[in-house]
Amino acid sequence: MKGRSYLCGFALALLLFICCFMDVHAENRISIDASHKYRGMNASFAKGYEPAVEKDTMLLVVPFLTEENMQKNQIRVGIDFEKQENGPFYYKNYQKQVKRQENGVYLYQCKLKLKKDRVNGQYPLHLWAEGKPKQQDEAIRQKFTIYVEIIDGISQASGKEVKDVIQNLKEEDNVMEEPAASLPEENVSQGDEKTSQPRLLVGKNSLQGKPLEAGSSQLWNFTIQNCSSYVSLENVKVTLLTDNRDIIFEKTAWYFEKVSKKAEMDLSQNLNIAKKSAAEIVPLQFQIEYEDSRGNSYSSEETVNLWVSQPQQAELSGLTFPENIYADDTVMMAFQIQNTGLATIYNAKVRLQGQGLFPRGELFLGNLEGGTSQPGELQVFAGTLDMDNQGNIIEGKDKYGDTEGTVTFSYEDEQGQVIEQTMEIHTSIKEPEIVELKVEKEAPETNQWWITIVAGIILMLVLVIICLYLRMKFYQRMRQSNT
């Protein structure tokens, strides 16, 4: 295979950045799970996932999450390519129907065929995912862009480099032209110092795979090595480029007058990360310009990823529980969860364990965004001190008295690691009080109808007497007037 032996023995380095381009109505209802590692992945996206490559084939694994249940529990995922002159991919249809797994993830997997004569550079893969939520006829569609950087191919000259080296050697030294496949990466003719382009690659990187915590300052030991065993370099200029403004660098440009064979250029420095820096992977690009001993000019690029993380700062506060409780009673334990950091916490839970204390399960609070709080209450049934965790009686132990419980607050960070905090509560379980209820006897009701009748009769007699009296007076007056 002429002109392709330069591709053998090198690894494929991939830089993945996720840039969401949402439809107006999508509202992030489909997203990529960057926190967890799944089958076929060497790491999560947050920890620098790199697709596996074997025999010019790249296995791409992308885990999708949806905020809503999709019809038939499936989504459709595909890839749109930017057709570039030196694109490394064979353009094919990679659309797939992806079923929802038991853990709620839609795991998209496909094999991308790579060209053997692929050219170094960064290339975008435009992924899209769409599906129809249940109880809704309109489909939602989400777009993502993944950038792939290839460094094991030929230079941007698209193969001219090898031919030019052979032609120069032939013209200057009358060296017989050989097939490109027989030339090593750094070719040396017999008894001469003429070489092909010397290569520069990253040597040491102390922060490879290590998180940079927001608000911290760290020493970065970093070198770029002259990989040539035959050629020294001169007038080397290195420039660091990045769009991120939350990482402050001491230096972004270096100059080295001469770099010996196999020597390393030390670019180490202290990095300061802003407190409000987003948790993300930050790409850094090193542009390198240099010359060989004969004055030939070259340029190359190296890309390095730094991983910025936000510290988790969540706590359980305002915990209240009665100082005295009675056996067989149900009481409430109240508290508040506060996320005082900038990073989201996931799967927040609160549980209680204590002798004689039986909570009604574990309280699940879900996810809390940075700077938010959420109240919670947990029902606790009061047993006795002689009960085990299953409520069985243990002989020989006191039933009532002081006890303590352990309240555990747990949550997960962006990498799925569980963080726990504990607090203690103290209370006293007392014997149930027996309250005697005294019921007063009510006087029996008597029937008073006869009183009403007697009163009526007396009233009538009084009226009759008055009438008779008035009539008698009337007749007396009449008699007196006649006489």
CSV table of C-alpha atoms in Angstrom, one decimal:
chain,number,residue,atom,x,y,z
A,1,MET,CA,0.0,0.0,0.0
A,2,LYS,CA,2.0,2.9,-1.3
A,3,GLY,CA,2.0,6.2,0.7
A,4,ARG,CA,0.1,4.6,3.6
A,5,SER,CA,2.7,3.1,5.8
A,6,TYR,CA,2.9,6.4,7.6
A,7,LEU,CA,-0.5,5.6,9.0
A,8,CYS,CA,0.5,2.3,10.7
A,9,GLY,CA,1.4,2.1,14.4
A,10,PHE,CA,-0.3,5.3,15.4
A,11,ALA,CA,-3.3,5.8,17.7
A,12,LEU,CA,-6.4,7.8,16.8
A,13,ALA,CA,-6.9,10.8,19.2
A,14,LEU,CA,-10.4,12.1,19.4
A,15,LEU,CA,-11.6,15.3,21.0
A,16,LEU,CA,-15.3,15.3,21.8
A,17,PHE,CA,-17.2,18.5,22.4
A,18,ILE,CA,-21.0,18.5,22.7
A,19,CYS,CA,-22.7,21.6,21.3
A,20,CYS,CA,-26.5,21.4,21.4
A,21,PHE,CA,-28.4,23.2,18.7
A,22,MET,CA,-32.0,22.9,19.8
A,23,ASP,CA,-35.2,23.3,17.8
A,24,VAL,CA,-37.2,26.2,19.3
A,25,HIS,CA,-39.7,23.9,20.9
A,26,ALA,CA,-37.2,21.2,22.0
A,27,GLU,CA,-36.3,22.7,25.4
A,28,ASN,CA,-33.5,20.2,26.1
A,29,ARG,CA,-36.0,17.3,26.2
A,30,ILE,CA,-33.4,15.1,24.7
A,31,SER,CA,-29.9,15.2,26.0
A,32,ILE,CA,-26.6,13.3,26.1
A,33,ASP,CA,-25.8,11.6,29.4
A,34,ALA,CA,-22.2,12.9,30.1
A,35,SER,CA,-22.0,11.6,33.7
A,36,HIS,CA,-22.1,7.8,33.3
A,37,LYS,CA,-20.1,5.2,31.5
A,38,TYR,CA,-21.9,2.5,29.5
A,39,ARG,CA,-21.1,-0.6,27.6
A,40,GLY,CA,-18.6,0.0,24.8
A,41,MET,CA,-17.2,3.2,26.4
A,42,ASN,CA,-13.8,3.5,28.1
A,43,ALA,CA,-15.0,6.5,30.2
A,44,SER,CA,-18.0,8.9,30.5
A,45,PHE,CA,-18.1,11.9,28.3
A,46,ALA,CA,-17.2,14.1,31.3
A,47,LYS,CA,-14.1,12.0,31.9
A,48,GLY,CA,-12.9,12.2,28.3
A,49,TYR,CA,-14.6,9.4,26.5
A,50,GLU,CA,-12.8,8.2,23.3
A,51,PRO,CA,-14.4,5.9,20.8
A,52,ALA,CA,-12.6,2.6,20.2
A,53,VAL,CA,-10.8,2.3,16.9
A,54,GLU,CA,-9.7,-1.0,15.2
A,55,LYS,CA,-8.7,-1.7,11.6
A,56,ASP,CA,-9.8,1.8,10.3
A,57,THR,CA,-13.2,1.4,12.0
A,58,MET,CA,-14.4,3.7,14.9
A,59,LEU,CA,-17.1,2.4,17.3
A,60,LEU,CA,-19.1,5.4,18.4
A,61,VAL,CA,-21.3,5.1,21.5
A,62,VAL,CA,-23.6,7.9,22.6
A,63,PRO,CA,-26.0,7.6,25.5
A,64,PHE,CA,-29.2,9.7,25.2
A,65,LEU,CA,-31.7,10.7,27.9
A,66,THR,CA,-35.2,12.0,27.5
A,67,GLU,CA,-37.3,14.0,29.9
A,68,GLU,CA,-40.5,12.4,28.8
A,69,ASN,CA,-41.5,8.8,27.9
A,70,MET,CA,-41.4,8.3,24.2
A,71,GLN,CA,-43.9,6.4,22.1
A,72,LYS,CA,-42.9,2.7,21.7
A,73,ASN,CA,-40.0,3.6,24.1
A,74,GLN,CA,-37.7,4.4,21.2
A,75,ILE,CA,-36.0,7.3,19.4
A,76,ARG,CA,-34.4,7.6,16.0
A,77,VAL,CA,-30.7,8.7,15.9
A,78,GLY,CA,-28.6,9.6,12.9
A,79,ILE,CA,-25.5,11.4,11.7
A,80,ASP,CA,-25.2,14.2,9.2
A,81,PHE,CA,-21.7,14.7,7.7
A,82,GLU,CA,-20.1,17.9,6.4
A,83,LYS,CA,-18.8,16.8,3.1
A,84,GLN,CA,-15.2,18.0,3.1
A,85,GLU,CA,-12.5,17.4,0.5
A,86,ASN,CA,-10.3,15.6,3.0
A,87,GLY,CA,-13.0,14.2,5.3
A,88,PRO,CA,-11.8,11.0,7.1
A,89,PHE,CA,-15.2,9.2,7.0
A,90,TYR,CA,-17.0,7.2,4.4
A,91,TYR,CA,-20.4,8.9,4.1
A,92,LYS,CA,-23.1,6.4,4.8
A,93,ASN,CA,-26.5,6.2,6.4
A,94,TYR,CA,-26.1,5.6,10.1
A,95,GLN,CA,-29.7,6.1,11.1
A,96,LYS,CA,-31.0,3.7,13.8
A,97,GLN,CA,-34.1,3.1,15.9
A,98,VAL,CA,-32.8,3.0,19.5
A,99,LYS,CA,-34.8,1.2,22.2
A,100,ARG,CA,-35.0,2.5,25.8
A,101,GLN,CA,-33.1,0.3,28.2
A,102,GLU,CA,-34.2,-0.6,31.7
A,103,ASN,CA,-32.0,2.1,33.2
A,104,GLY,CA,-33.8,4.7,31.1
A,105,VAL,CA,-30.9,5.3,28.6
A,106,TYR,CA,-31.2,5.1,24.8
A,107,LEU,CA,-27.7,3.8,23.9
A,108,TYR,CA,-26.8,4.6,20.3
A,109,GLN,CA,-24.0,2.5,18.8
A,110,CYS,CA,-22.6,2.5,15.3
A,111,LYS,CA,-19.4,1.7,13.4
A,112,LEU,CA,-17.9,4.5,11.3
A,113,LYS,CA,-15.6,3.4,8.5
A,114,LEU,CA,-12.5,5.5,8.3
A,115,LYS,CA,-10.4,6.2,5.2
A,116,LYS,CA,-7.0,4.8,5.1
A,117,ASP,CA,-5.6,8.0,3.6
A,118,ARG,CA,-7.3,10.3,6.1
A,119,VAL,CA,-5.9,13.8,6.6
A,120,ASN,CA,-5.0,15.3,10.0
A,121,GLY,CA,-7.5,17.9,11.3
A,122,GLN,CA,-10.7,18.4,13.2
A,123,TYR,CA,-14.0,17.2,11.6
A,124,PRO,CA,-17.5,17.6,12.8
A,125,LEU,CA,-20.1,14.9,13.2
A,126,HIS,CA,-23.6,16.3,13.4
A,127,LEU,CA,-25.8,13.9,15.4
A,128,TRP,CA,-29.6,14.3,15.7
A,129,ALA,CA,-32.1,12.5,17.8
A,130,GLU,CA,-35.8,12.6,17.5
A,131,GLY,CA,-38.9,11.0,19.0
A,132,LYS,CA,-42.5,11.4,19.8
A,133,PRO,CA,-43.5,11.8,23.5
A,134,LYS,CA,-46.4,9.8,24.7
A,135,GLN,CA,-49.7,11.7,24.7
A,136,GLN,CA,-48.3,13.9,21.9
A,137,ASP,CA,-48.5,13.7,18.1
A,138,GLU,CA,-45.7,16.2,17.4
A,139,ALA,CA,-42.2,14.8,17.3
A,140,ILE,CA,-39.3,16.6,19.1
A,141,ARG,CA,-35.8,16.8,17.5
A,142,GLN,CA,-32.5,17.7,19.1
A,143,LYS,CA,-29.2,18.3,17.4
A,144,PHE,CA,-25.7,17.7,18.7
A,145,THR,CA,-22.2,18.4,17.2
A,146,ILE,CA,-19.3,16.2,18.0
A,147,TYR,CA,-15.8,17.3,16.8
A,148,VAL,CA,-13.3,14.6,15.9
A,149,GLU,CA,-9.6,15.4,15.7
A,150,ILE,CA,-7.4,13.0,13.7
A,151,ILE,CA,-3.6,13.1,14.3
A,152,ASP,CA,-2.5,9.9,12.8
A,153,GLY,CA,-3.1,10.7,9.1
A,154,ILE,CA,-1.1,12.6,6.6
A,155,SER,CA,-0.6,16.4,6.7
A,156,GLN,CA,-2.9,19.0,5.0
A,157,ALA,CA,-0.7,18.7,1.9
A,158,SER,CA,-2.7,15.5,1.3
A,159,GLY,CA,0.3,13.3,0.6
A,160,LYS,CA,2.6,15.8,-1.2
A,161,GLU,CA,4.9,15.7,1.8
A,162,VAL,CA,6.3,12.2,1.1
A,163,LYS,CA,6.7,12.8,-2.6
A,164,ASP,CA,8.4,16.2,-2.0
A,165,VAL,CA,10.9,14.6,0.4
A,166,ILE,CA,11.8,11.9,-2.2
A,167,GLN,CA,12.2,14.5,-4.9
A,168,ASN,CA,14.4,16.7,-2.8
A,169,LEU,CA,16.6,13.8,-1.9
A,170,LYS,CA,16.9,12.7,-5.5
A,171,GLU,CA,17.8,16.2,-6.8
A,172,GLU,CA,20.3,17.1,-4.1
A,173,ASP,CA,22.0,13.8,-3.6
A,174,ASN,CA,21.1,11.7,-6.6
A,175,VAL,CA,19.4,9.2,-4.4
A,176,MET,CA,17.4,6.7,-6.2
A,177,GLU,CA,13.6,7.2,-5.7
A,178,GLU,CA,12.1,4.6,-3.5
A,179,PRO,CA,8.4,3.7,-2.9
A,180,ALA,CA,6.8,5.8,-0.3
A,181,ALA,CA,5.9,2.7,1.7
A,182,SER,CA,9.6,2.0,2.3
A,183,LEU,CA,10.2,5.4,3.9
A,184,PRO,CA,10.0,5.6,7.7
A,185,GLU,CA,8.4,8.6,9.5
A,186,GLU,CA,11.8,10.2,9.8
A,187,ASN,CA,13.9,9.0,6.9
A,188,VAL,CA,17.7,9.3,6.9
A,189,SER,CA,19.7,8.6,3.7
A,190,GLN,CA,23.0,6.7,4.0
A,191,GLY,CA,25.6,8.8,5.5
A,192,ASP,CA,23.6,12.0,5.3
A,193,GLU,CA,21.6,14.4,7.6
A,194,LYS,CA,18.7,15.1,5.3
A,195,THR,CA,15.4,14.1,6.9
A,196,SER,CA,11.6,14.3,6.3
A,197,GLN,CA,9.5,16.6,8.5
A,198,PRO,CA,10.3,16.1,12.2
A,199,ARG,CA,7.3,15.4,14.4
A,200,LEU,CA,6.4,17.2,17.6
A,201,LEU,CA,4.0,15.5,20.0
A,202,VAL,CA,2.8,16.0,23.6
A,203,GLY,CA,5.3,14.6,26.0
A,204,LYS,CA,4.2,15.0,29.7
A,205,ASN,CA,0.8,16.1,30.8
A,206,SER,CA,0.3,16.0,34.6
A,207,LEU,CA,-3.4,16.9,34.2
A,208,GLN,CA,-4.4,14.2,31.8
A,209,GLY,CA,-7.6,12.7,33.1
A,210,LYS,CA,-7.5,14.7,36.3
A,211,PRO,CA,-10.2,17.3,37.2
A,212,LEU,CA,-9.4,21.0,37.7
A,213,GLU,CA,-11.7,22.1,40.5
A,214,ALA,CA,-13.3,25.5,40.0
A,215,GLY,CA,-11.8,28.1,42.3
A,216,SER,CA,-8.4,26.3,42.7
A,217,SER,CA,-4.9,26.9,41.5
A,218,GLN,CA,-2.8,24.0,40.2
A,219,LEU,CA,0.6,23.4,38.7
A,220,TRP,CA,0.5,22.0,35.2
A,221,ASN,CA,3.6,20.0,34.2
A,222,PHE,CA,3.4,20.0,30.4
A,223,THR,CA,6.0,19.3,27.7
A,224,ILE,CA,6.1,18.9,23.9
A,225,GLN,CA,8.8,16.6,22.6
A,226,ASN,CA,10.9,16.5,19.4
A,227,CYS,CA,10.2,12.9,18.4
A,228,SER,CA,13.0,12.9,15.8
A,229,SER,CA,16.1,10.8,16.6
A,230,TYR,CA,18.1,12.5,13.8
A,231,VAL,CA,17.0,16.1,13.5
A,232,SER,CA,17.5,19.1,15.8
A,233,LEU,CA,15.0,22.0,15.6
A,234,GLU,CA,15.5,25.7,15.5
A,235,ASN,CA,13.4,28.9,16.0
A,236,VAL,CA,10.5,27.0,17.6
A,237,LYS,CA,7.5,29.1,18.5
A,238,VAL,CA,4.6,27.6,20.4
A,239,THR,CA,1.2,29.4,20.8
A,240,LEU,CA,-1.6,28.3,23.1
A,241,LEU,CA,-5.2,29.1,21.9
A,242,THR,CA,-8.5,28.6,23.7
A,243,ASP,CA,-12.0,30.1,23.7
A,244,ASN,CA,-12.4,29.5,27.5
A,245,ARG,CA,-12.0,32.6,29.7
A,246,ASP,CA,-12.4,30.9,33.0
A,247,ILE,CA,-8.9,29.4,33.1
A,248,ILE,CA,-6.1,31.9,33.6
A,249,PHE,CA,-2.7,31.0,32.1
A,250,GLU,CA,0.6,32.5,33.1
A,251,LYS,CA,1.9,32.2,29.5
A,252,THR,CA,0.3,31.5,26.2
A,253,ALA,CA,3.4,31.8,23.9
A,254,TRP,CA,6.9,30.3,24.1
A,255,TYR,CA,10.1,30.6,22.0
A,256,PHE,CA,12.9,28.1,21.9
A,257,GLU,CA,16.0,28.9,19.8
A,258,LYS,CA,17.1,25.3,19.5
A,259,VAL,CA,15.7,21.9,20.5
A,260,SER,CA,17.9,18.9,20.4
A,261,LYS,CA,17.0,15.4,19.1
A,262,LYS,CA,14.4,13.7,21.3
A,263,ALA,CA,14.5,16.7,23.7
A,264,GLU,CA,11.4,18.1,25.4
A,265,MET,CA,10.2,21.7,25.6
A,266,ASP,CA,8.9,22.6,29.0
A,267,LEU,CA,5.7,24.6,28.9
A,268,SER,CA,4.8,24.1,32.6
A,269,GLN,CA,2.9,26.8,34.5
A,270,ASN,CA,0.4,27.5,37.2
A,271,LEU,CA,-3.3,27.6,36.2
A,272,ASN,CA,-6.0,29.5,38.1
A,273,ILE,CA,-9.6,28.4,37.6
A,274,ALA,CA,-12.4,30.8,38.2
A,275,LYS,CA,-14.9,29.9,41.0
A,276,LYS,CA,-17.9,30.2,38.6
A,277,SER,CA,-16.3,28.2,35.8
A,278,ALA,CA,-18.7,25.7,34.2
A,279,ALA,CA,-18.1,22.0,34.7
A,280,GLU,CA,-16.9,21.0,31.2
A,281,ILE,CA,-14.1,19.7,29.0
A,282,VAL,CA,-11.9,22.6,27.8
A,283,PRO,CA,-10.0,22.1,24.6
A,284,LEU,CA,-6.6,23.8,24.3
A,285,GLN,CA,-4.9,24.1,20.9
A,286,PHE,CA,-1.1,24.4,20.6
A,287,GLN,CA,0.1,25.9,17.3
A,288,ILE,CA,3.8,25.1,16.6
A,289,GLU,CA,6.0,26.7,14.1
A,290,TYR,CA,9.6,25.5,13.7
A,291,GLU,CA,12.6,24.9,11.3
A,292,ASP,CA,15.0,22.1,10.8
A,293,SER,CA,18.8,22.6,10.6
A,294,ARG,CA,18.6,23.3,6.8
A,295,GLY,CA,16.1,26.2,7.3
A,296,ASN,CA,13.0,24.3,6.1
A,297,SER,CA,9.9,25.7,7.8
A,298,TYR,CA,7.1,23.5,9.2
A,299,SER,CA,4.0,23.9,11.3
A,300,SER,CA,1.8,21.5,13.3
A,301,GLU,CA,-1.0,21.5,15.8
A,302,GLU,CA,-1.6,19.6,19.0
A,303,THR,CA,-4.9,19.6,21.0
A,304,VAL,CA,-5.1,18.9,24.7
A,305,ASN,CA,-8.2,18.5,26.9
A,306,LEU,CA,-8.5,19.9,30.4
A,307,TRP,CA,-11.4,18.8,32.6
A,308,VAL,CA,-12.9,21.5,34.8
A,309,SER,CA,-15.2,20.3,37.7
A,310,GLN,CA,-17.4,22.2,40.1
A,311,PRO,CA,-17.2,21.2,43.8
A,312,GLN,CA,-20.3,19.8,45.4
A,313,GLN,CA,-21.5,22.0,48.3
A,314,ALA,CA,-24.8,20.6,49.5
A,315,GLU,CA,-25.8,20.1,53.1
A,316,LEU,CA,-28.7,19.0,55.3
A,317,SER,CA,-29.8,21.8,57.7
A,318,GLY,CA,-32.7,22.8,60.0
A,319,LEU,CA,-33.1,19.2,61.3
A,320,THR,CA,-35.9,19.0,64.0
A,321,PHE,CA,-37.1,16.0,66.0
A,322,PRO,CA,-39.1,15.8,69.2
A,323,GLU,CA,-37.0,15.4,72.4
A,324,ASN,CA,-39.6,13.0,73.9
A,325,ILE,CA,-41.8,10.6,72.1
A,326,TYR,CA,-44.3,8.0,73.3
A,327,ALA,CA,-44.1,4.4,72.1
A,328,ASP,CA,-46.6,3.5,69.3
A,329,ASP,CA,-46.8,7.2,68.3
A,330,THR,CA,-45.9,8.5,64.8
A,331,VAL,CA,-43.9,11.7,64.7
A,332,MET,CA,-42.4,13.9,62.0
A,333,MET,CA,-38.7,14.6,61.4
A,334,ALA,CA,-38.4,17.9,59.4
A,335,PHE,CA,-35.3,19.2,57.6
A,336,GLN,CA,-34.1,21.2,54.6
A,337,ILE,CA,-31.7,20.3,51.8
A,338,GLN,CA,-29.5,23.3,50.6
A,339,ASN,CA,-27.3,23.2,47.5
A,340,THR,CA,-25.0,26.1,48.2
A,341,GLY,CA,-22.7,25.3,45.2
A,342,LEU,CA,-23.0,26.0,41.5
A,343,ALA,CA,-23.1,22.3,40.4
A,344,THR,CA,-26.3,20.3,40.2
A,345,ILE,CA,-26.6,17.4,42.7
A,346,TYR,CA,-28.3,14.2,41.6
A,347,ASN,CA,-30.5,11.6,43.3
A,348,ALA,CA,-30.6,13.3,46.7
A,349,LYS,CA,-31.9,11.0,49.5
A,350,VAL,CA,-32.4,11.1,53.3
A,351,ARG,CA,-32.7,8.1,55.6
A,352,LEU,CA,-32.8,7.5,59.3
A,353,GLN,CA,-31.5,4.6,61.5
A,354,GLY,CA,-31.9,4.3,65.2
A,355,GLN,CA,-32.8,1.9,68.0
A,356,GLY,CA,-36.5,1.9,68.5
A,357,LEU,CA,-37.1,4.3,65.6
A,358,PHE,CA,-38.8,3.0,62.4
A,359,PRO,CA,-39.0,5.6,59.5
A,360,ARG,CA,-41.6,5.1,56.8
A,361,GLY,CA,-38.9,4.3,54.1
A,362,GLU,CA,-36.2,6.4,52.6
A,363,LEU,CA,-37.2,9.9,51.4
A,364,PHE,CA,-36.1,10.6,47.7
A,365,LEU,CA,-35.7,14.2,46.8
A,366,GLY,CA,-34.3,13.9,43.2
A,367,ASN,CA,-32.0,16.5,41.6
A,368,LEU,CA,-31.3,20.0,43.0
A,369,GLU,CA,-29.7,22.7,40.9
A,370,GLY,CA,-27.0,25.0,42.3
A,371,GLY,CA,-28.2,27.7,44.6
A,372,THR,CA,-31.6,26.1,45.5
A,373,SER,CA,-33.1,24.4,48.6
A,374,GLN,CA,-35.9,22.0,49.2
A,375,PRO,CA,-37.7,21.1,52.5
A,376,GLY,CA,-38.6,17.6,53.5
A,377,GLU,CA,-40.4,15.6,56.2
A,378,LEU,CA,-40.0,12.0,57.2
A,379,GLN,CA,-42.6,10.0,59.2
A,380,VAL,CA,-41.1,8.0,62.0
A,381,PHE,CA,-42.9,5.4,64.0
A,382,ALA,CA,-41.8,5.1,67.7
A,383,GLY,CA,-41.3,1.5,68.8
A,384,THR,CA,-39.5,0.3,71.9
A,385,LEU,CA,-35.8,-0.1,72.7
A,386,ASP,CA,-36.1,-3.8,72.9
A,387,MET,CA,-37.0,-4.1,69.1
A,388,ASP,CA,-34.5,-4.9,66.4
A,389,ASN,CA,-34.5,-3.4,62.9
A,390,GLN,CA,-37.3,-5.8,61.8
A,391,GLY,CA,-39.4,-5.0,64.9
A,392,ASN,CA,-38.7,-8.3,66.7
A,393,ILE,CA,-38.6,-8.2,70.5
A,394,ILE,CA,-35.1,-8.8,72.1
A,395,GLU,CA,-35.4,-10.4,75.5
A,396,GLY,CA,-33.7,-8.8,78.4
A,397,LYS,CA,-33.6,-5.2,77.2
A,398,ASP,CA,-35.3,-2.2,78.6
A,399,LYS,CA,-38.3,-0.9,76.6
A,400,TYR,CA,-38.1,2.8,77.4
A,401,GLY,CA,-35.4,5.3,77.7
A,402,ASP,CA,-32.9,7.5,75.8
A,403,THR,CA,-32.0,6.6,72.2
A,404,GLU,CA,-30.2,8.2,69.3
A,405,GLY,CA,-30.5,8.0,65.5
A,406,THR,CA,-28.3,8.6,62.5
A,407,VAL,CA,-29.7,10.8,59.7
A,408,THR,CA,-27.8,10.2,56.4
A,409,PHE,CA,-28.0,12.6,53.5
A,410,SER,CA,-26.6,11.3,50.3
A,411,TYR,CA,-26.4,12.5,46.6
A,412,GLU,CA,-24.4,11.9,43.4
A,413,ASP,CA,-22.1,14.2,41.6
A,414,GLU,CA,-21.8,14.6,37.8
A,415,GLN,CA,-19.6,11.5,37.6
A,416,GLY,CA,-22.1,9.4,39.5
A,417,GLN,CA,-20.0,9.2,42.7
A,418,VAL,CA,-22.0,9.0,45.9
A,419,ILE,CA,-21.4,11.7,48.6
A,420,GLU,CA,-22.8,11.2,52.1
A,421,GLN,CA,-23.2,13.4,55.2
A,422,THR,CA,-24.5,12.2,58.5
A,423,MET,CA,-26.1,13.9,61.6
A,424,GLU,CA,-27.3,12.5,64.9
A,425,ILE,CA,-30.6,13.0,66.7
A,426,HIS,CA,-31.3,12.4,70.3
A,427,THR,CA,-34.7,11.6,71.9
A,428,SER,CA,-36.3,9.6,74.7
A,429,ILE,CA,-39.0,6.9,74.2
A,430,LYS,CA,-41.5,7.0,76.9
A,431,GLU,CA,-44.2,4.5,78.0
A,432,PRO,CA,-47.6,5.4,76.5
A,433,GLU,CA,-49.8,7.4,78.8
A,434,ILE,CA,-53.1,5.9,79.9
A,435,VAL,CA,-55.7,8.6,80.1
A,436,GLU,CA,-59.0,7.8,82.1
A,437,LEU,CA,-62.0,9.3,80.6
A,438,LYS,CA,-64.6,10.3,83.3
A,439,VAL,CA,-68.1,10.6,81.9
A,440,GLU,CA,-70.6,12.7,83.9
A,441,LYS,CA,-74.0,11.3,84.2
A,442,GLU,CA,-76.6,13.5,82.8
A,443,ALA,CA,-79.8,14.2,84.8
A,444,PRO,CA,-82.8,12.4,83.2
A,445,GLU,CA,-85.0,14.7,81.3
A,446,THR,CA,-88.5,15.0,82.9
A,447,ASN,CA,-91.7,15.6,81.0
A,448,GLN,CA,-93.1,19.1,82.0
A,449,TRP,CA,-96.4,19.1,80.0
A,450,TRP,CA,-98.6,19.2,83.2
A,451,ILE,CA,-97.0,22.4,84.3
A,452,THR,CA,-98.1,24.1,81.1
A,453,ILE,CA,-101.7,22.9,81.7
A,454,VAL,CA,-101.8,24.1,85.3
A,455,ALA,CA,-100.5,27.5,84.3
A,456,GLY,CA,-103.2,27.7,81.6
A,457,ILE,CA,-105.9,26.9,84.1
A,458,ILE,CA,-104.7,29.5,86.6
A,459,LEU,CA,-104.6,32.1,83.9
A,460,MET,CA,-108.1,31.4,82.9
A,461,LEU,CA,-109.4,31.6,86.5
A,462,VAL,CA,-107.7,34.9,86.9
A,463,LEU,CA,-109.4,36.2,83.8
A,464,VAL,CA,-112.8,34.9,85.0
A,465,ILE,CA,-112.4,36.6,88.4
A,466,ILE,CA,-111.5,39.9,86.8
A,467,CYS,CA,-114.5,39.7,84.5
A,468,LEU,CA,-116.9,39.0,87.4
A,469,TYR,CA,-115.4,41.8,89.4
A,470,LEU,CA,-115.8,44.3,86.7
A,471,ARG,CA,-119.4,43.2,86.0
A,472,MET,CA,-120.3,43.5,89.7
A,473,LYS,CA,-118.9,47.0,89.8
A,474,PHE,CA,-120.9,47.9,86.7
A,475,TYR,CA,-124.3,46.8,88.3
A,476,GLN,CA,-123.5,48.7,91.6
A,477,ARG,CA,-123.1,51.9,89.7
A,478,MET,CA,-126.3,51.4,87.9
A,479,ARG,CA,-128.3,50.9,91.1
A,480,GLN,CA,-126.8,54.0,92.7
A,481,SER,CA,-127.7,56.1,89.7
A,482,ASN,CA,-131.4,54.9,89.9
A,483,THR,CA,-131.8,55.8,93.5
